[in-house]
Short mmCIF file of C-alpha atoms and ligand atoms in Angstrom, two decimals:
data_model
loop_
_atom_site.label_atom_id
_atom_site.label_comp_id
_atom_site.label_asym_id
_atom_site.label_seq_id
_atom_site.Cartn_x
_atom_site.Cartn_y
_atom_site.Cartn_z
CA UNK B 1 0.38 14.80 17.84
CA UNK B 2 0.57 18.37 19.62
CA UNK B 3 -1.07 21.02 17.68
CA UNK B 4 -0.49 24.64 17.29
CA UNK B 5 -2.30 26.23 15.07
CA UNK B 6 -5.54 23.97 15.38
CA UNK B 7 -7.78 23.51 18.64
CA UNK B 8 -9.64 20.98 19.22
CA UNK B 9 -12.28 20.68 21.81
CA UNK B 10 -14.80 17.90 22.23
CA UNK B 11 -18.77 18.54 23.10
CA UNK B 12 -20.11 15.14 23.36
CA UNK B 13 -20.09 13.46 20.72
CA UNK B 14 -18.76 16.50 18.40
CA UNK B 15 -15.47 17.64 17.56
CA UNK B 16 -14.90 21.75 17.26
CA UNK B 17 -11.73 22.32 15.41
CA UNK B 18 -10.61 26.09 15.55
CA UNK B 19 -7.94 26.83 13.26
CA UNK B 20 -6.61 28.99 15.24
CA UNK B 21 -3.56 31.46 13.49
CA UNK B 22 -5.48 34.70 13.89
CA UNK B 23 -1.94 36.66 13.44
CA UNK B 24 -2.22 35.59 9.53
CA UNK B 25 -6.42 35.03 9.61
CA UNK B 26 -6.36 31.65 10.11
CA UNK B 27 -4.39 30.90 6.61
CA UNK B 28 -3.49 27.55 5.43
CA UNK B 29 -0.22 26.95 5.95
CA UNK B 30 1.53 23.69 5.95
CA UNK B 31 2.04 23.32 9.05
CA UNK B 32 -2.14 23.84 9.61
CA UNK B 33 -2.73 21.58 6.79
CA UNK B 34 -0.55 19.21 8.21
CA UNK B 35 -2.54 19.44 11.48
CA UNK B 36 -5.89 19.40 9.77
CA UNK B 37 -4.88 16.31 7.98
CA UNK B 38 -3.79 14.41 11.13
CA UNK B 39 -6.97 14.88 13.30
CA UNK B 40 -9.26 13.64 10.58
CA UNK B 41 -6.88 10.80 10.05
CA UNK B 42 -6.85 9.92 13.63
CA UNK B 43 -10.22 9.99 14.06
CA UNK B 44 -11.19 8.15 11.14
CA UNK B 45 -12.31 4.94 12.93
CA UNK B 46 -12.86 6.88 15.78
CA UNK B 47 -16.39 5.32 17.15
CA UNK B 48 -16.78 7.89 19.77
CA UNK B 49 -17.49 10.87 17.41
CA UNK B 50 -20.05 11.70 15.74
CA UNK B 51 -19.91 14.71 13.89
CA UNK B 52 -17.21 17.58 13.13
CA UNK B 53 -17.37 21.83 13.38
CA UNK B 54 -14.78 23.29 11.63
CA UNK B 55 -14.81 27.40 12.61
CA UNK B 56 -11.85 30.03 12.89
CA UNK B 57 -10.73 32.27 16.12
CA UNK B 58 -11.13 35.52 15.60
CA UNK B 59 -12.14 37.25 12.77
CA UNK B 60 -11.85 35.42 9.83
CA UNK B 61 -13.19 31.65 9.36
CA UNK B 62 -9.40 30.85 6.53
CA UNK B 63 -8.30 33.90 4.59
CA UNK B 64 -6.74 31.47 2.04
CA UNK B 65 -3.77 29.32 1.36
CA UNK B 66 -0.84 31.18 3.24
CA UNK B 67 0.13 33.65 0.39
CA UNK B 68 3.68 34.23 1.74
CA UNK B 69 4.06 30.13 1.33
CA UNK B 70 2.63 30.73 -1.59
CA UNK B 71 5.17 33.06 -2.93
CA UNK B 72 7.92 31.02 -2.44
CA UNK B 73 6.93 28.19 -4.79
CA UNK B 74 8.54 26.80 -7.53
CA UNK B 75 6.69 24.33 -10.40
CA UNK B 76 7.57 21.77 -8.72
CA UNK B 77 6.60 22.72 -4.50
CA UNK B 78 3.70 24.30 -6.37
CA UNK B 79 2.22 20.72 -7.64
CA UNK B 80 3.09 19.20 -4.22
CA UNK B 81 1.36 21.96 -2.38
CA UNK B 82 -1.47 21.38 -4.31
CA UNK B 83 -1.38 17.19 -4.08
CA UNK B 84 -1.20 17.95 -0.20
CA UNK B 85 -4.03 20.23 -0.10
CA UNK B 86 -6.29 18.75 -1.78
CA UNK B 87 -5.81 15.33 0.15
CA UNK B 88 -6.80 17.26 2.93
CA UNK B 89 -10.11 18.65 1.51
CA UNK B 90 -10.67 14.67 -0.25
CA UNK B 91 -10.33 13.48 3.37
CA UNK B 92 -12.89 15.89 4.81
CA UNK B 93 -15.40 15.13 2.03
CA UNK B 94 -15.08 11.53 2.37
CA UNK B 95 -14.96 11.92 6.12
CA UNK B 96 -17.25 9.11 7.28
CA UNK B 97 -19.34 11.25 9.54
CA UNK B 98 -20.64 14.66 8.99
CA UNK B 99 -18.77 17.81 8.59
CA UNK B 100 -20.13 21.31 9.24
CA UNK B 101 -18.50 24.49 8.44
CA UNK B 102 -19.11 26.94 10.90
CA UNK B 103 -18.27 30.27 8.60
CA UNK B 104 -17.26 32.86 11.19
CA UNK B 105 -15.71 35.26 8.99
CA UNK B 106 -13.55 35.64 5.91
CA UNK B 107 -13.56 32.75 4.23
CA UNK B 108 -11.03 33.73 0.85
CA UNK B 109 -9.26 31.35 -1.48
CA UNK B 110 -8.10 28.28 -0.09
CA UNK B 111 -10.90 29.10 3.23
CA UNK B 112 -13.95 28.77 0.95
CA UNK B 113 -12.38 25.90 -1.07
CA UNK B 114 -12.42 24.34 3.20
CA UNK B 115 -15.81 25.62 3.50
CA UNK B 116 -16.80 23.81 0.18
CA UNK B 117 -15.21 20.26 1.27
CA UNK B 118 -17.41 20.48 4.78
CA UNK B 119 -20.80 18.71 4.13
CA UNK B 120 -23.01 21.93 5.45
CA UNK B 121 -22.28 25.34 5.72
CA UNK B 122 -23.20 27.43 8.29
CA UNK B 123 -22.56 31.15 8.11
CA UNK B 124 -22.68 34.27 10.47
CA UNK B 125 -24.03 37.03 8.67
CA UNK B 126 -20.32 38.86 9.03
CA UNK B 127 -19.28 35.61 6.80
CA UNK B 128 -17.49 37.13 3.95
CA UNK B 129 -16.97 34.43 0.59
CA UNK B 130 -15.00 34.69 -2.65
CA UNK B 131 -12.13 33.21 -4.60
CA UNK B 132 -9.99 36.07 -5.13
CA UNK B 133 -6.84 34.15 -6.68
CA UNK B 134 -6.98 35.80 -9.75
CA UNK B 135 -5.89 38.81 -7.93
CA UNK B 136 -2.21 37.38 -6.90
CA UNK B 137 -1.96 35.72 -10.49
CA UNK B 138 -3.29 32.20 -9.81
CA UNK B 139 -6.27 30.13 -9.70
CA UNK B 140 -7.93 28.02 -7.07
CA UNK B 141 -5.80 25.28 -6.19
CA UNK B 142 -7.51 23.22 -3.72
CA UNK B 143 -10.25 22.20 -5.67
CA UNK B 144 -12.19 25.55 -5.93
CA UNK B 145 -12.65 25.39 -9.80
CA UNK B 146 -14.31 22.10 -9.24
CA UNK B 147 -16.95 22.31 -6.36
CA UNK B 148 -17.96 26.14 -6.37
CA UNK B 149 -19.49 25.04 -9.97
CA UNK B 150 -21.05 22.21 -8.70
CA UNK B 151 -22.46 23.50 -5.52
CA UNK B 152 -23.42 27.27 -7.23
CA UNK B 153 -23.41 26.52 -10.86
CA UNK B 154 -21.32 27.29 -13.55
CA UNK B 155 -21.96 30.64 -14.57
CA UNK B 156 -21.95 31.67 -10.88
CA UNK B 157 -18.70 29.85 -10.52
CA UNK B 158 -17.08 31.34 -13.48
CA UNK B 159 -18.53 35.32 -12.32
CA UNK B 160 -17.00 34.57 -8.91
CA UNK B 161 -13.59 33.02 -10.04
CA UNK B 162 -13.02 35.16 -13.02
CA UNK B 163 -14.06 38.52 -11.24
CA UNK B 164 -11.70 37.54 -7.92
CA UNK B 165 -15.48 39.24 -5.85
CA UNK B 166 -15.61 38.93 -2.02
CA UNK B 167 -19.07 38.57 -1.32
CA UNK B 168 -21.10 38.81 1.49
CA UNK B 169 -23.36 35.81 3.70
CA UNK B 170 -26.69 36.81 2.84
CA UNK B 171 -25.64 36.88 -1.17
CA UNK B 172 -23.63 33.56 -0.24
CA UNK B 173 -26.62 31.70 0.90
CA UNK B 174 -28.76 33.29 -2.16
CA UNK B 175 -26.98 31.49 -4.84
CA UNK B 176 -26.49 28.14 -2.41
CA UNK B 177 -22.99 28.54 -1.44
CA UNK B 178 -23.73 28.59 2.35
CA UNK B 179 -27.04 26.70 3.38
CA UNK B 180 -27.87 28.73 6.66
CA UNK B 181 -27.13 32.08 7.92
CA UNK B 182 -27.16 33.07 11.60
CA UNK B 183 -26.48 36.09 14.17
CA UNK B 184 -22.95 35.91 15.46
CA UNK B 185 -23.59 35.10 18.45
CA UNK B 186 -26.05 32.34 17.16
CA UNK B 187 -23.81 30.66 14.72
CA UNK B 188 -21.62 27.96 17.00
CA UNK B 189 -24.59 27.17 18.95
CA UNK B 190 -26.70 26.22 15.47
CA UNK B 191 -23.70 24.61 14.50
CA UNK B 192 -24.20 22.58 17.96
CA UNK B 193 -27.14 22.09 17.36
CA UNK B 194 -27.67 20.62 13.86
CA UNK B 195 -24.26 18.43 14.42
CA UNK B 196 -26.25 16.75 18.03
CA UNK B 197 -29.10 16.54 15.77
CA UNK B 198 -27.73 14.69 13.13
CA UNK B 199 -25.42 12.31 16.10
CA UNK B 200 -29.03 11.53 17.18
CA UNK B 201 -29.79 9.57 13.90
CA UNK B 202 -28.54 6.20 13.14
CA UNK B 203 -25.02 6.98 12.37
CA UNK B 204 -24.36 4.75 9.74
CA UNK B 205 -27.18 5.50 8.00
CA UNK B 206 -25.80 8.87 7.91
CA UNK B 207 -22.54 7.72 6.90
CA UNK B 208 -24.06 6.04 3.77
CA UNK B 209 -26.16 8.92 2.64
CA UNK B 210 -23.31 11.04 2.61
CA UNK B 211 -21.31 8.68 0.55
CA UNK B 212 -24.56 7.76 -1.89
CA UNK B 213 -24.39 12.00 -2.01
CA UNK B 214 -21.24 12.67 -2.93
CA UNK B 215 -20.72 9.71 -4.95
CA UNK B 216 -23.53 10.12 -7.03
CA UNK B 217 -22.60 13.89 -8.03
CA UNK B 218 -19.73 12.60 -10.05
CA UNK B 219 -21.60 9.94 -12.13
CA UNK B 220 -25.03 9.68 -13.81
CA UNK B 221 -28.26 9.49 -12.23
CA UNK B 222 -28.67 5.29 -13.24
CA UNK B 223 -25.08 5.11 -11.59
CA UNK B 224 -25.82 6.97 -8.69
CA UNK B 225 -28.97 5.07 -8.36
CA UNK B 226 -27.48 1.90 -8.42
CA UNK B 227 -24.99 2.86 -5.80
CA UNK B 228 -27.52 3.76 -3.13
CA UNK B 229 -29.32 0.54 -4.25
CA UNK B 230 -26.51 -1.21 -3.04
CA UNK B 231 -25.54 0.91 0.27
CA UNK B 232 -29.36 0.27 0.97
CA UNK B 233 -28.97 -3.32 1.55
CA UNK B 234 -26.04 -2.92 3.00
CA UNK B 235 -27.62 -0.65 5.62
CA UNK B 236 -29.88 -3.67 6.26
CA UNK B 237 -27.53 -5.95 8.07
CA UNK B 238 -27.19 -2.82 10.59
CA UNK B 239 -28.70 -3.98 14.01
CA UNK B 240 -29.64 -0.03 13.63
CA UNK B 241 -31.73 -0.84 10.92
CA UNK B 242 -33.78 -3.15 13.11
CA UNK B 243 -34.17 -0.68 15.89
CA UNK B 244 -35.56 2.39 14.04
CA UNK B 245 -38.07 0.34 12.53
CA UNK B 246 -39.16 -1.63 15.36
CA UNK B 247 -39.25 1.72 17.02
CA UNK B 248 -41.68 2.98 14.93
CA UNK B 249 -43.99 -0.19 15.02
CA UNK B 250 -43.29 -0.37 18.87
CA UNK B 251 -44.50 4.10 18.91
CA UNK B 252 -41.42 4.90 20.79
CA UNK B 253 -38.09 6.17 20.26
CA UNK B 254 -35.33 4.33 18.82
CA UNK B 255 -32.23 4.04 20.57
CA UNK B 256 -29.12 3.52 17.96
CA UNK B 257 -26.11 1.84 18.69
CA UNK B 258 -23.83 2.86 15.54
CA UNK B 259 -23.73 -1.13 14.76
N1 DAK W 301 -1.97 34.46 3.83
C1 DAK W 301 -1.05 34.94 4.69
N2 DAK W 301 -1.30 35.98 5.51
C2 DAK W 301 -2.53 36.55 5.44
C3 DAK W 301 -3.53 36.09 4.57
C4 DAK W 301 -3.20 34.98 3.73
N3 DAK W 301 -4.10 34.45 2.90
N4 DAK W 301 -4.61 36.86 4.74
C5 DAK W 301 -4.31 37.76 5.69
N5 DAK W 301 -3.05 37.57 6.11
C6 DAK W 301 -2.34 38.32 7.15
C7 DAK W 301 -2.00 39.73 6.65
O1 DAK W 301 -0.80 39.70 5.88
C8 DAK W 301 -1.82 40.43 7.97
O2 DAK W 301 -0.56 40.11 8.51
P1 DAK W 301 0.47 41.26 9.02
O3 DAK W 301 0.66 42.15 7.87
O4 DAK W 301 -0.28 41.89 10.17
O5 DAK W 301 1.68 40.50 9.42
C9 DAK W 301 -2.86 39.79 8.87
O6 DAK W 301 -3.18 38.56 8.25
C10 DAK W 301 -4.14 40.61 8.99
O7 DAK W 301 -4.60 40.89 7.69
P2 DAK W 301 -5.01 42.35 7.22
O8 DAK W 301 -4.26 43.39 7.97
O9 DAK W 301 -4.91 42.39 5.75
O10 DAK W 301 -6.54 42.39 7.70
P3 DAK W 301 -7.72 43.24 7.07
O11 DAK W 301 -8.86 43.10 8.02
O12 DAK W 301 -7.26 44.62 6.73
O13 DAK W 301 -8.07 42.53 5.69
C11 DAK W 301 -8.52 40.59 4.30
C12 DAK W 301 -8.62 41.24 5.70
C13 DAK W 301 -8.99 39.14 4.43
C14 DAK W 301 -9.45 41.34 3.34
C15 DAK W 301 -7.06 40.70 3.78
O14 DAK W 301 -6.21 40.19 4.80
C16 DAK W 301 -6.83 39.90 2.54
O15 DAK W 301 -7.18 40.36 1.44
N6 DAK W 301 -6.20 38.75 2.67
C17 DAK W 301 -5.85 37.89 1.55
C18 DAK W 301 -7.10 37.16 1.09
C19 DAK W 301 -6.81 36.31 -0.11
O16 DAK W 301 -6.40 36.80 -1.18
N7 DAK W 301 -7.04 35.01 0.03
C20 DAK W 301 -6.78 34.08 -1.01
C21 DAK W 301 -5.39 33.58 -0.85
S1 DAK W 301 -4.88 32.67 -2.25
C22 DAK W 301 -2.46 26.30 -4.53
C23 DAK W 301 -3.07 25.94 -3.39
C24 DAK W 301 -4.05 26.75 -2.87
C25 DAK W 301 -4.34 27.95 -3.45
C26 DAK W 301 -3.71 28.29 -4.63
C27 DAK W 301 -2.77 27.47 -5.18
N8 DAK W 301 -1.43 25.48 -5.04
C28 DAK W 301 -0.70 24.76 -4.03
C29 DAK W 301 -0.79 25.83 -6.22
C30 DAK W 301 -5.21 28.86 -2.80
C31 DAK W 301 -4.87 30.17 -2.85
C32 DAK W 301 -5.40 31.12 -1.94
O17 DAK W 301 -6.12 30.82 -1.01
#
């Protein structure tokens, strides 16, 4: 599939995605959701990569859900919007390998809902955060409601939501909605950085942390406990498994194969 309003450029063994619609800030529309939904589809399986940076060109990481879309909905268009959306923020979470947001800019509405489904976020300190539905009559849509609470807490969640406030990366990372914040300049290299870090672990290992993670938010701690139980087992058929600990008992460094 051809894309237009996404690039994406391979480093290794990471995928940069640029949504790239800088006439409208980078907003969602359905063609770019469309987009965004096919790459992580077709890379799914995709052995060869090893980690994903989403950013935005220009200046703005998403400004939100494209509000002129927006304003042509119905009930019923509205729902399916919504259905569509979200499946695209479900697939990023459940991604199998990492996904960092690199948080260039604006990141408003539907943006910071994207942000929110990416594993990490990194910011620039010209990052700019908020929610500010209530200000064209509406509410979060693509799952906003849901993971700003669980990621900055409730009453942080509701002050944001309710108030529509914009705010800016060094308050972001204070109450934990961005985990690092970096230079301009700095920010895609860190991004780089952390993704080639992380591709240098054992990659399935990775892949079932992240799943014990987000699994284990959504049920209770005996649950969530019993689920990395089993993942850790599983992990121990992985010729990986082998290799990083004959590694350490051999003192040098292991060398994983992703199998
Ligand atoms: N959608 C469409 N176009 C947008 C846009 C957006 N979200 N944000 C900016 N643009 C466009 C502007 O209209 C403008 O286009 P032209 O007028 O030049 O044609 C261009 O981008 C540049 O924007 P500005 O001239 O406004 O740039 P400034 O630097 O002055 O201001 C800004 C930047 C980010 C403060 C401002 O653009 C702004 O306030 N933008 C809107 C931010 C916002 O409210 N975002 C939340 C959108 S609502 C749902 C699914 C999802 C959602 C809800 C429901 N269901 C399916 C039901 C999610 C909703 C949202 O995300």
């Amino acid at each position: 599939m051809d894309f237009k309003n996404i690039e994406v450029k391979k480093e290794g063994k990471i995928a940069i995605v640029t949504i790239s619609r800088e006439k409208a800030l980078n907003a969602l529309n359905a063609e770019t959701v469309t987009e965004l939904k096919a790459f992580f589809h077709n890379h799914w399986r995709d052995e060869d990569l090893l980690g994903v940076i989403i950013t935005g060109a220009g200046k703005a990481f998403v400004a939100g859900a494209d509000i002129k879309e927006l304003a042509e909905c119905n009930v019923i268009s509205a729902e399916e919007k919504m259905r569509i959306g979200q499946y695209l923020m479900h697939l990023i979470e459940n991604f199998p390998r990492p996904v960092i947001a690199a948080v260039n800019g604006f990141a408003l509405g539907g943006g910071c809902e994207l942000a929110m489904a990416c594993d990490i976020r990194l910011a620039s300190e010209k990052a700019k955060l908020g929610q500010p539905e209530v200000n064209l009559g509406i509410i979060p849509g693509y799952g906003g409601t849901q993971r700003l609470a669980r990621l900055v807490g409730r009453g942080k969640a509701k002050q944001l939501i309710f108030s529509g406030d914009i705010i800016d990366a060094a308050e972001a990372y204070r109450i934990g909605l961005v985990d690092e914040v970096y230079p301009v300049e700095e920010l895609m290299n860190k991004a780089l950085e952390l993704a080639n870090k992380i591709a240098s672990k054992a990659p399935i290992a990775v892949s079932k942390a992240k799943e014990c993670i987000n699994k284990g938010l959504d049920v209770n701690l005996s649950n969530g406990c019993d689920f990395e139980k089993v993942s850790f087992s599983t992990i121990y058929g992985t010729t990986d498994c082998k290799e990083g600990l004959n590694a350490f008992m051999e003192k040098r460094k292991a060398e994983f194969k992703g199998e």
